[in-house]
Amino acid sequence: MDPNMVNAGDMNGSGNLMDFLDEPFPDVGTYEDFHTIDWLREKSRDTDRHRKITSKSKESIWEFIKSLLDAWSGWVVMLLIGLLAGTLAGVIDLAVDWMTDLKEGVCLSAFWYSHEQCCWTSNETTFDDRDKCPQWQKWSELLVSQSEGASAYILNYFLYIMWALCFAFLAVSLVRVFAPYACGSGIPEIKTILSGFIIRGYLGKWTLLIKTVTLVLVVSSGLSLGKEGPLVHVACCCGNFFSSLFSKYSKNEGKRREVLSAAAAAGVSVAFGAPIGGVLFSLEEVSYYFPLKTLWRSFFAALVAAFTLRSINPFGNSRLVLFYVEYHTPWYMAELFPFILLGVFGGLWGTLFIRCNIAWCRRRKTTRLGKYPVLEVIVITAITAIIAYPNPYTRRSTSELISELFNDCGALESSQLCDYINDPNMTRPVDDIPDRPAGPGVYSAMWQLALALVFKIVITIFTFGMKIPSGLFIPSMAVGAMAGRMVGIGVEQLAYHHHDWIIFRNWCRPGADCVTPGLYAMVGAAACLGGVTRMTVSLVVIMFELTGGLEYIVPLMAAAVTSKWVADAFGKEGIYEAHIHLNGYPFLDVKDEFTHRTLATDVMRPRRGEAPLSVLTQDSMTVEDVETLIKETDYNGFPVVVSKDSERLIGFAQRRELILAIKNARQRQDGVVSNSIVYFTEDPPELPPNSPHPLKLRRILNLSPFTVTDHTPMETVVDIFRKLGLRQCLVTRSGRLLGIITKKDVLRHMAQMANQDPESIMFN
Amino acid sequence: MDPNMVNAGDMNGSGNLMDFLDEPFPDVGTYEDFHTIDWLREKSRDTDRHRKITSKSKESIWEFIKSLLDAWSGWVVMLLIGLLAGTLAGVIDLAVDWMTDLKEGVCLSAFWYSHEQCCWTSNETTFDDRDKCPQWQKWSELLVSQSEGASAYILNYFLYIMWALCFAFLAVSLVRVFAPYACGSGIPEIKTILSGFIIRGYLGKWTLLIKTVTLVLVVSSGLSLGKEGPLVHVACCCGNFFSSLFSKYSKNEGKRREVLSAAAAAGVSVAFGAPIGGVLFSLEEVSYYFPLKTLWRSFFAALVAAFTLRSINPFGNSRLVLFYVEYHTPWYMAELFPFILLGVFGGLWGTLFIRCNIAWCRRRKTTRLGKYPVLEVIVITAITAIIAYPNPYTRRSTSELISELFNDCGALESSQLCDYINDPNMTRPVDDIPDRPAGPGVYSAMWQLALALVFKIVITIFTFGMKIPSGLFIPSMAVGAMAGRMVGIGVEQLAYHHHDWIIFRNWCRPGADCVTPGLYAMVGAAACLGGVTRMTVSLVVIMFELTGGLEYIVPLMAAAVTSKWVADAFGKEGIYEAHIHLNGYPFLDVKDEFTHRTLATDVMRPRRGEAPLSVLTQDSMTVEDVETLIKETDYNGFPVVVSKDSERLIGFAQRRELILAIKNARQRQDGVVSNSIVYFTEDPPELPPNSPHPLKLRRILNLSPFTVTDHTPMETVVDIFRKLGLRQCLVTRSGRLLGIITKKDVLRHMAQMANQDPESIMFN
């Protein structure tokens, strides 16, 4: 890239963009909405800015301090992101807790207490009956002074549905009216934005506010969705907000994306209480350009966020998430078989979910269904509430469900899932309870879990993708945890009743605590989450941080790998990539391998038989010629050649900057008229004596456009686009310009090669 | 790259390299020693191989199975690396343990038992006196039946020195005779190799064997070095060995490096018992090209290695490292101040160590000192042994020292460092002991620690870089741990005696357990390690895995960040980069930012005034011309242009392949003589009727050489070289060839800009 040009695109726009200009151009170096950024150029601009500050800092102490502040601003942004993301996550957790309970009743001593807080502060509660205290009143008790019986049940049922509908309606209305971008999980769009695409407003302040509020509403409404994905979006909005405060980040789209990558890490950090997992998630799943500096800063942001959340302590257990667990028994080699089976289940669930959800979303996009988003949300909420209420495993919030499923049955556990028949002769420490036969509670819990599993599977497919904030980490984990717990209880009972079988004989003697059903639930959750998102390392590390021990990493890994392989066998795309494709975002995936044998010449435009490439010549076109060319085409830029005959490339001019430059020149520079010659050379061309004053545009010319030869294999071209983050690349043969390949051409070609509809790539 | 050419460089060399050849070229696609690989080309070749296997797999079931095996081979290699690296680490740990104790005495019941094992199996040991049992005999007891008194002390002292000298002499002799590459930590060279440089034999089987054996010897000899760095080298040797078994990896230098990256992760995983830290170390510190697939596989290899080591259980505590710790008290905000002070100390130590060590190594390289490596090792060993023996903190092995320094003083601790004065009225559970006044043991320990610290600092500078395997993780950590423990004890005593001071009043009431000196030791260790290596995330994660709790991540991070900033203020290079520079390896660091305003035209050759670029023409040179050009120059390749006049570039031919092609053609193709015309075009040029048969070399021509324009800023060029892993890049202006930039030119230019000696870059 021409250093002059780099200089021109300077952050403060103080703009020696054109020789004749004394006023800055506010728009220089920015991009239009729905356009792709040029990473190399952004990087160049930042280096230039940095160079300027460094050289200035030697001039005076004030400049030196300014340069120090500039160097520190990255850390300050990270600190602020961590603080805000942690605080928002804490507030969301508290609000969800309260509003979820509001569907069932209210605390009389203080209406802002949730059920648990209400009874916690009450003195009349015993440990065995933690959930019951006089201060907490169900609606039926409050309204008709009756807490038992069929009519009370129906009243509570009805009010539960009403509250749910009310929350959901409020949420979808807020989203529709104030911030349409607040819907969905946001991760597909964030991946696209981080890969260098501009979607203005997607990470704006309104989106932040509305997404936070509606997230609380939809999670409280009992819909089958989670807050984890949207929390990443919320954290990225925080990142975008704080980066707009520092010109280093606000004026450079490349640097801004470094901040956003770190913000995504902070989001996952607070969503799962897993700072290292968050950084790896950002690295593996969402980020595109992730230099080492960003790794370190992401880690910092993730830690600050986690500590902020911990100091808010929303769950009162000094843990960051509801479903933190500790197990006391090891796992045995023979258990790998059910773990791998759970992996297979997770892979199949992932495939089923992605296929059905995408089909449903496509239907919504293409048919009249999509015209009634509010009605859709109301209907799904009503169905969810009606079916969910009677079943205790679907009535409660999904994270509580997961927490109960992950839990190991201790001696004091009152859950139905822990209703085992105790051997009265056994006296053992509470933590180390041997396997026992299941009681009637466990059997009825199994039935309810099976029904809940089927319901969750079906309803989640229809829920994800509605016009409300919705994450699918939690529903996926719930599906896996339910399946896992059932398998776990099955294996446990099998081992108890048949400990003479060969497979159990070695490790499961009578009286031993050999099977932990909670661990199966956790493995199942990991498998299902892996099947849907295709995360690998970050998934295992997140789960590792939930259990806090290396001990269980092998089962988790076995399940995650199996699930990924099974799901990959049916289709390579995870849910986020599938949604990116569905929406036609121009996303060049780092993970896709391009293995076809095509060459640059097969992809470049113009194709054979098409009109020749629109080019500018270096010193023979008039202002009018250039304006006509701009008007007649919609290309984002034009190669500049020596002459139409020789077609030897000398540079590349951006459409946006050509328009700005000509407009400014016509307004301010004397003698520039329609038939002035435009020249890109160092010196003006020799003109006849009476010709009008020529217009010099060398300053906006990029003298180092990226070129490849027509024989370059496309796999190399794809690699270059990916690694250097190019917008376009010119194709030459022995120095002669032949054509151009844009990022869109590359994506279209890749879609074509994968037998997809190449026209689905929408934006440039 | 031309697809034909890609095809030609095929893995099995079945070679349609030139039209006329029917026999394979064994050397095509390989590189010479001390040369740089071309990453793009390696990637291309692998894609091609993959393509071939995929298309073949549809032909028959056997081919399908072969393709599955090929797809699985990556995981198999990882599994094997994990198993071997874990086993070797376990064996090394056990052997070091035994041989370290051998310096003091021998176990009579079984000579292969270490001191601890010996007394463990003895029934006559009480818990309080674990170290003393009749089976374990000091040399003095065995030889002169006397265990106390001055003469026994002198005898033991003398034998200690003799054993140390014996081990060290054996080690240095083995290294010199069998595997000169086995010396040092190996990490600088591995970084260079992973960045795409070829050093044959560096990761060979002999190096593996000799490094493993000598590592045991030198660690046992009591020298101030660690086994952690060399373990990474050992693991990489394992990786190289296993990758040579699979043609997918052995025939492709790019793919081989993916395996080596994973092996490095496995090495750190077993060195510190930190699989996640190992993966991040590989990512942050050593790797160059780290695709996501490698991340996942590295994680797998690291886990397998960790579990293999755990099942060997070398320390008998079911932990992977000797210095795993658990603390019971939280830290307080006010403690951040001493932690940051430790960070400053770590940064200063890092700077001091790097400067002195590099100065000493340069002296060794340039003066006669370097000619007596064996003598040097003997002298340093003798000095170390003589000074180390009298001080209990230097006599024992360094990992034991670190373990003791990290430890929290429990009630049963017998260490001198835990000699506090107990309050007889206090009855508290053993784990939660309040702060107590220090006893005389602690004070004498402080003196001994101070002396040991000074000694360690000095001796480590002279030890690292000798011709024996030597890591510096452990000595660095020991320096930090000693300083940290001393600061910790200081703070603890200050808090105990002055708990009415404002800074202590809030969190350190009398009778509270507020300061944990062991935590200070750990923070100090992290700071010193960070100062020397400049690791950040991986360092914190390794330490996090050692303590197993998020609780202490903030102190560790504060110290690591401070230490990095302080050290960076004195010089950007970590010890590994410094050694890379010292040795002149052509290493293009991903972390270095190039911020100068030079252009490609300033760097390319030929410079102004030099002879023009040596080029080939596409259809006008004879075989003799080409041979003369090859003979007269030593360039690695030649651009091919249309004609000397037009200088329009059409491709690039590698020297190695030109020589091979002409040699083969002369031998086997009729009519090819010295004045045959060499042509690179599709069709032979029109020649006069009697001219000799022309030689077609289009197949060896790379039709897609990488080009940039002369106006491209060097920062972009550096970025391209880094990200695409190029060997060379051609410079053009409006389609005309101007010059060439090689990786060496880039490195030389960067050295020049940083005011270093550009001629220090040795290899091409």
CSV table of C-alpha atoms in Angstrom, one decimal, chain A residues 398-719:
chain,number,residue,atom,x,y,z
A,398,THR,CA,-33.6,-24.8,32.8
A,399,SER,CA,-30.4,-23.9,34.7
A,400,GLU,CA,-32.0,-25.2,37.9
A,401,LEU,CA,-32.9,-28.4,36.0
A,402,ILE,CA,-29.3,-28.8,34.8
A,403,SER,CA,-28.0,-28.1,38.2
A,404,GLU,CA,-30.2,-30.9,39.7
A,405,LEU,CA,-29.3,-33.3,37.0
A,406,PHE,CA,-25.6,-32.7,37.4
A,407,ASN,CA,-25.8,-33.1,41.1
A,408,ASP,CA,-24.4,-36.2,42.9
A,409,CYS,CA,-27.0,-37.6,45.4
A,410,GLY,CA,-25.7,-36.8,48.8
A,411,ALA,CA,-27.3,-38.1,52.0
A,412,LEU,CA,-29.3,-34.9,52.6
A,413,GLU,CA,-30.6,-34.5,49.1
A,414,SER,CA,-34.3,-34.1,49.0
A,415,SER,CA,-34.7,-34.3,45.2
A,416,GLN,CA,-37.0,-36.9,43.7
A,417,LEU,CA,-34.0,-38.1,41.7
A,418,CYS,CA,-32.3,-39.1,44.9
A,419,ASP,CA,-35.1,-41.2,46.2
A,420,TYR,CA,-33.1,-44.3,46.7
A,421,ILE,CA,-33.9,-47.1,49.2
A,422,ASN,CA,-31.3,-46.8,51.9
A,423,ASP,CA,-29.9,-49.8,53.6
A,424,PRO,CA,-30.7,-49.2,57.3
A,425,ASN,CA,-27.6,-51.2,58.4
A,426,MET,CA,-25.3,-48.9,56.5
A,427,THR,CA,-23.5,-46.2,58.4
A,428,ARG,CA,-21.1,-44.3,56.3
A,429,PRO,CA,-19.9,-40.8,55.9
A,430,VAL,CA,-22.4,-38.7,54.0
A,431,ASP,CA,-20.3,-38.1,50.9
A,432,ASP,CA,-19.5,-41.6,50.1
A,433,ILE,CA,-22.8,-43.4,49.7
A,434,PRO,CA,-22.7,-46.8,48.1
A,435,ASP,CA,-24.9,-47.6,45.1
A,436,ARG,CA,-28.5,-48.3,46.3
A,437,PRO,CA,-31.6,-49.6,44.6
A,438,ALA,CA,-33.8,-47.0,43.2
A,439,GLY,CA,-37.0,-46.0,45.0
A,440,PRO,CA,-40.4,-45.2,43.5
A,441,GLY,CA,-39.4,-41.5,43.2
A,442,VAL,CA,-36.5,-42.3,40.9
A,443,TYR,CA,-38.8,-44.4,38.6
A,444,SER,CA,-41.4,-41.7,38.4
A,445,ALA,CA,-38.6,-39.1,37.8
A,446,MET,CA,-37.4,-41.3,34.9
A,447,TRP,CA,-40.8,-41.1,33.3
A,448,GLN,CA,-41.1,-37.4,33.8
A,449,LEU,CA,-37.6,-36.9,32.5
A,450,ALA,CA,-38.3,-38.9,29.3
A,451,LEU,CA,-41.4,-36.8,28.6
A,452,ALA,CA,-39.4,-33.6,29.4
A,453,LEU,CA,-36.7,-34.7,27.0
A,454,VAL,CA,-39.0,-35.3,24.1
A,455,PHE,CA,-40.7,-31.9,24.8
A,456,LYS,CA,-37.4,-30.1,25.0
A,457,ILE,CA,-36.1,-31.6,21.8
A,458,VAL,CA,-39.2,-30.5,19.9
A,459,ILE,CA,-39.9,-27.1,21.3
A,460,THR,CA,-36.2,-26.0,21.1
A,461,ILE,CA,-36.2,-26.5,17.4
A,462,PHE,CA,-39.1,-24.1,17.1
A,463,THR,CA,-37.9,-21.6,19.6
A,464,PHE,CA,-34.4,-20.9,18.4
A,465,GLY,CA,-34.6,-18.3,15.7
A,466,MET,CA,-37.7,-16.4,16.8
A,467,LYS,CA,-37.5,-12.7,17.0
A,468,ILE,CA,-36.4,-12.6,20.6
A,469,PRO,CA,-33.0,-13.1,22.3
A,470,SER,CA,-32.4,-16.8,22.5
A,471,GLY,CA,-29.4,-18.9,23.2
A,472,LEU,CA,-29.2,-22.6,22.8
A,473,PHE,CA,-26.3,-23.6,25.0
A,474,ILE,CA,-28.7,-24.2,27.9
A,475,PRO,CA,-31.5,-26.1,26.1
A,476,SER,CA,-28.8,-28.2,24.4
A,477,MET,CA,-27.2,-28.9,27.7
A,478,ALA,CA,-30.5,-29.7,29.2
A,479,VAL,CA,-31.3,-32.3,26.5
A,480,GLY,CA,-28.0,-33.9,27.0
A,481,ALA,CA,-28.2,-33.8,30.8
A,482,MET,CA,-31.6,-35.4,30.8
A,483,ALA,CA,-30.5,-38.2,28.5
A,484,GLY,CA,-27.3,-38.6,30.4
A,485,ARG,CA,-29.0,-38.8,33.8
A,486,MET,CA,-31.3,-41.4,32.5
A,487,VAL,CA,-28.5,-43.5,31.1
A,488,GLY,CA,-26.6,-42.9,34.3
A,489,ILE,CA,-29.4,-44.2,36.5
A,490,GLY,CA,-29.8,-47.1,34.2
A,491,VAL,CA,-26.2,-48.1,34.4
A,492,GLU,CA,-26.2,-47.6,38.2
A,493,GLN,CA,-29.2,-49.8,38.7
A,494,LEU,CA,-27.8,-52.4,36.3
A,495,ALA,CA,-24.5,-52.4,38.2
A,496,TYR,CA,-26.4,-52.6,41.6
A,497,HIS,CA,-28.6,-55.5,40.6
A,498,HIS,CA,-26.0,-57.4,38.5
A,499,HIS,CA,-22.6,-56.8,40.1
A,500,ASP,CA,-21.6,-60.3,39.2
A,501,TRP,CA,-21.7,-59.5,35.5
A,502,ILE,CA,-18.2,-59.6,33.9
A,503,ILE,CA,-18.2,-55.9,33.1
A,504,PHE,CA,-19.1,-54.8,36.6
A,505,ARG,CA,-17.2,-57.5,38.6
A,506,ASN,CA,-13.9,-55.7,38.7
A,507,TRP,CA,-14.9,-52.3,39.8
A,508,CYS,CA,-18.3,-52.5,41.3
A,509,ARG,CA,-18.5,-54.7,44.3
A,510,PRO,CA,-21.6,-54.6,46.5
A,511,GLY,CA,-21.4,-51.6,48.8
A,512,ALA,CA,-19.2,-49.6,46.5
A,513,ASP,CA,-20.1,-46.2,45.2
A,514,CYS,CA,-19.2,-46.9,41.6
A,515,VAL,CA,-21.6,-45.0,39.3
A,516,THR,CA,-22.3,-41.3,39.5
A,517,PRO,CA,-25.4,-40.5,37.5
A,518,GLY,CA,-24.6,-36.8,37.7
A,519,LEU,CA,-21.4,-37.3,35.8
A,520,TYR,CA,-23.4,-39.0,33.0
A,521,ALA,CA,-25.6,-36.0,32.9
A,522,MET,CA,-22.6,-33.7,32.5
A,523,VAL,CA,-21.1,-35.9,29.8
A,524,GLY,CA,-24.4,-35.9,28.0
A,525,ALA,CA,-24.6,-32.2,28.3
A,526,ALA,CA,-21.1,-31.8,26.8
A,527,ALA,CA,-22.0,-34.2,24.0
A,528,CYS,CA,-25.2,-32.4,23.0
A,529,LEU,CA,-23.6,-29.0,23.2
A,530,GLY,CA,-20.7,-30.3,21.1
A,531,GLY,CA,-23.1,-31.8,18.5
A,532,VAL,CA,-24.9,-28.5,18.0
A,533,THR,CA,-22.0,-26.1,18.1
A,534,ARG,CA,-19.0,-28.3,17.1
A,535,MET,CA,-16.9,-26.7,19.8
A,536,THR,CA,-14.1,-29.0,21.0
A,537,VAL,CA,-11.3,-27.7,23.1
A,538,SER,CA,-13.3,-24.8,24.5
A,539,LEU,CA,-16.2,-27.1,25.4
A,540,VAL,CA,-14.0,-29.5,27.3
A,541,VAL,CA,-12.2,-26.6,29.1
A,542,ILE,CA,-15.5,-25.0,30.0
A,543,MET,CA,-16.7,-28.3,31.4
A,544,PHE,CA,-13.4,-28.7,33.1
A,545,GLU,CA,-13.8,-25.4,34.8
A,546,LEU,CA,-17.3,-26.4,35.9
A,547,THR,CA,-16.0,-29.5,37.6
A,548,GLY,CA,-12.7,-28.1,38.6
A,549,GLY,CA,-10.7,-31.3,38.2
A,550,LEU,CA,-8.6,-33.0,35.6
A,551,GLU,CA,-10.2,-36.3,36.7
A,552,TYR,CA,-13.2,-36.1,34.5
A,553,ILE,CA,-11.6,-34.6,31.4
A,554,VAL,CA,-11.3,-38.0,29.6
A,555,PRO,CA,-15.0,-38.9,29.7
A,556,LEU,CA,-15.9,-35.3,28.6
A,557,MET,CA,-13.3,-35.5,25.8
A,558,ALA,CA,-14.4,-38.9,24.6
A,559,ALA,CA,-18.0,-37.7,24.4
A,560,ALA,CA,-17.1,-34.4,22.8
A,561,VAL,CA,-15.0,-36.1,20.1
A,562,THR,CA,-17.6,-38.8,19.4
A,563,SER,CA,-20.3,-36.2,19.2
A,564,LYS,CA,-18.3,-34.1,16.8
A,565,TRP,CA,-17.4,-37.0,14.6
A,566,VAL,CA,-21.0,-38.3,14.4
A,567,ALA,CA,-22.4,-34.9,13.7
A,568,ASP,CA,-19.7,-34.1,11.1
A,569,ALA,CA,-20.5,-37.3,9.3
A,570,PHE,CA,-23.9,-35.9,8.5
A,571,GLY,CA,-22.8,-32.4,7.7
A,572,LYS,CA,-19.8,-30.2,8.5
A,573,GLU,CA,-21.7,-27.1,9.6
A,574,GLY,CA,-22.4,-26.2,13.2
A,575,ILE,CA,-25.5,-24.3,14.0
A,576,TYR,CA,-23.8,-20.9,13.8
A,577,GLU,CA,-22.3,-21.6,10.4
A,578,ALA,CA,-25.6,-22.9,9.3
A,579,HIS,CA,-27.3,-19.7,10.4
A,580,ILE,CA,-24.6,-17.6,8.7
A,581,HIS,CA,-25.3,-19.4,5.5
A,582,LEU,CA,-29.0,-19.2,5.9
A,583,ASN,CA,-28.6,-15.4,6.2
A,584,GLY,CA,-26.1,-15.2,3.4
A,585,TYR,CA,-23.5,-13.4,5.3
A,586,PRO,CA,-20.1,-13.1,3.5
A,587,PHE,CA,-18.2,-15.3,6.0
A,588,LEU,CA,-15.0,-17.0,5.0
A,589,ASP,CA,-14.6,-19.8,7.5
A,590,VAL,CA,-11.1,-20.5,8.7
A,591,LYS,CA,-12.1,-24.1,9.3
A,592,ASP,CA,-13.4,-24.9,5.8
A,593,GLU,CA,-10.8,-26.6,3.7
A,594,PHE,CA,-10.9,-25.8,0.0
A,595,THR,CA,-9.7,-28.8,-1.8
A,596,HIS,CA,-10.9,-28.3,-5.4
A,597,ARG,CA,-8.5,-28.0,-8.3
A,598,THR,CA,-9.8,-24.7,-9.8
A,599,LEU,CA,-7.5,-21.9,-10.7
A,600,ALA,CA,-7.8,-18.1,-10.2
A,601,THR,CA,-8.6,-17.8,-13.9
A,602,ASP,CA,-11.8,-19.8,-13.4
A,603,VAL,CA,-13.1,-17.5,-10.7
A,604,MET,CA,-12.0,-14.1,-11.8
A,605,ARG,CA,-14.3,-11.7,-13.5
A,606,PRO,CA,-14.9,-10.9,-16.3
A,607,ARG,CA,-15.7,-14.4,-17.3
A,608,ARG,CA,-15.2,-15.6,-20.9
A,609,GLY,CA,-17.7,-13.8,-23.1
A,610,GLU,CA,-18.4,-11.0,-20.5
A,611,ALA,CA,-17.7,-7.4,-21.2
A,612,PRO,CA,-14.1,-6.4,-20.5
A,613,LEU,CA,-13.0,-5.3,-17.0
A,614,SER,CA,-13.8,-1.7,-16.2
A,615,VAL,CA,-10.5,0.0,-15.7
A,616,LEU,CA,-9.1,3.5,-15.4
A,617,THR,CA,-6.1,4.6,-17.4
A,618,GLN,CA,-3.3,6.5,-15.7
A,619,ASP,CA,-3.4,9.6,-17.9
A,620,SER,CA,-5.9,9.6,-20.6
A,621,MET,CA,-9.4,9.7,-19.1
A,622,THR,CA,-11.4,12.9,-18.5
A,623,VAL,CA,-13.3,13.7,-15.3
A,624,GLU,CA,-16.5,13.0,-17.2
A,625,ASP,CA,-15.2,9.6,-18.4
A,626,VAL,CA,-14.5,8.6,-14.8
A,627,GLU,CA,-17.9,9.9,-13.6
A,628,THR,CA,-19.7,7.9,-16.3
A,629,LEU,CA,-17.8,4.8,-15.4
A,630,ILE,CA,-18.7,5.3,-11.7
A,631,LYS,CA,-22.4,5.9,-12.6
A,632,GLU,CA,-22.6,2.9,-15.0
A,633,THR,CA,-21.1,0.4,-12.7
A,634,ASP,CA,-21.4,-0.5,-9.1
A,635,TYR,CA,-18.0,-1.9,-8.4
A,636,ASN,CA,-16.3,-0.9,-5.2
A,637,GLY,CA,-13.1,0.0,-7.0
A,638,PHE,CA,-11.3,0.2,-10.3
A,639,PRO,CA,-7.8,-1.0,-11.4
A,640,VAL,CA,-5.7,1.7,-12.9
A,641,VAL,CA,-3.6,0.6,-16.0
A,642,VAL,CA,-1.0,2.3,-18.1
A,643,SER,CA,-3.2,2.4,-21.1
A,644,LYS,CA,-6.2,0.4,-22.5
A,645,ASP,CA,-3.8,-1.3,-25.0
A,646,SER,CA,-1.0,-2.4,-22.7
A,647,GLU,CA,-3.2,-3.2,-19.7
A,648,ARG,CA,-0.2,-3.1,-17.4
A,649,LEU,CA,-1.4,-2.6,-13.9
A,650,ILE,CA,-0.2,0.4,-11.8
A,651,GLY,CA,-2.7,0.5,-8.9
A,652,PHE,CA,-6.2,0.4,-7.6
A,653,ALA,CA,-8.6,3.2,-6.8
A,654,GLN,CA,-11.6,2.8,-4.4
A,655,ARG,CA,-14.9,3.9,-5.7
A,656,ARG,CA,-15.8,5.7,-2.5
A,657,GLU,CA,-12.6,7.8,-2.6
A,658,LEU,CA,-12.9,8.5,-6.3
A,659,ILE,CA,-16.3,10.0,-5.8
A,660,LEU,CA,-15.2,12.1,-2.8
A,661,ALA,CA,-12.1,13.3,-4.5
A,662,ILE,CA,-13.9,14.4,-7.7
A,663,LYS,CA,-16.7,16.0,-5.8
A,664,ASN,CA,-14.3,18.0,-3.7
A,665,ALA,CA,-12.1,18.9,-6.6
A,666,ARG,CA,-15.0,20.2,-8.7
A,667,GLN,CA,-16.2,22.3,-5.7
A,668,ARG,CA,-12.9,23.8,-4.7
A,669,GLN,CA,-10.3,23.5,-7.3
A,670,ASP,CA,-10.3,26.1,-10.0
A,671,GLY,CA,-10.2,24.8,-13.6
A,672,VAL,CA,-11.4,21.3,-12.9
A,673,VAL,CA,-14.2,20.8,-15.4
A,674,SER,CA,-15.8,17.8,-17.0
A,675,ASN,CA,-13.1,17.4,-19.7
A,676,SER,CA,-10.2,17.9,-17.4
A,677,ILE,CA,-7.8,15.0,-17.8
A,678,VAL,CA,-7.5,12.8,-14.7
A,679,TYR,CA,-4.0,11.5,-14.1
A,680,PHE,CA,-2.6,9.1,-11.6
A,681,THR,CA,1.1,9.5,-12.6
A,682,GLU,CA,3.7,11.6,-10.7
A,683,ASP,CA,3.8,14.3,-13.3
A,684,PRO,CA,0.9,15.7,-15.4
A,685,PRO,CA,0.7,14.4,-19.0
A,686,GLU,CA,1.7,16.7,-21.8
A,687,LEU,CA,-1.4,18.3,-22.9
A,688,PRO,CA,-2.3,20.7,-25.8
A,689,PRO,CA,-2.0,24.3,-24.7
A,690,ASN,CA,-5.7,25.2,-24.4
A,691,SER,CA,-6.8,22.1,-22.6
A,692,PRO,CA,-8.4,22.6,-19.1
A,693,HIS,CA,-6.4,22.1,-15.8
A,694,PRO,CA,-5.8,18.4,-15.2
A,695,LEU,CA,-6.8,16.7,-12.0
A,696,LYS,CA,-4.1,14.7,-10.1
A,697,LEU,CA,-5.5,11.8,-8.2
A,698,ARG,CA,-2.3,9.8,-7.4
A,699,ARG,CA,-2.9,10.3,-3.6
A,700,ILE,CA,-6.0,8.2,-3.6
A,701,LEU,CA,-4.3,5.5,-5.7
A,702,ASN,CA,-3.3,2.3,-3.9
A,703,LEU,CA,0.0,1.7,-5.5
A,704,SER,CA,0.4,-1.8,-4.0
A,705,PRO,CA,-2.7,-3.7,-5.0
A,706,PHE,CA,-2.6,-7.4,-4.3
A,707,THR,CA,-2.1,-9.5,-7.4
A,708,VAL,CA,-1.9,-13.2,-8.2
A,709,THR,CA,-1.3,-14.8,-11.5
A,710,ASP,CA,-4.1,-16.5,-13.5
A,711,HIS,CA,-2.5,-19.9,-12.8
A,712,THR,CA,-2.6,-19.6,-9.1
A,713,PRO,CA,-4.7,-22.4,-7.6
A,714,MET,CA,-7.8,-21.3,-5.8
A,715,GLU,CA,-6.8,-23.0,-2.6
A,716,THR,CA,-3.9,-20.6,-2.5
A,717,VAL,CA,-6.1,-17.7,-3.3
A,718,VAL,CA,-8.6,-18.7,-0.6
A,719,ASP,CA,-5.7,-19.0,1.9
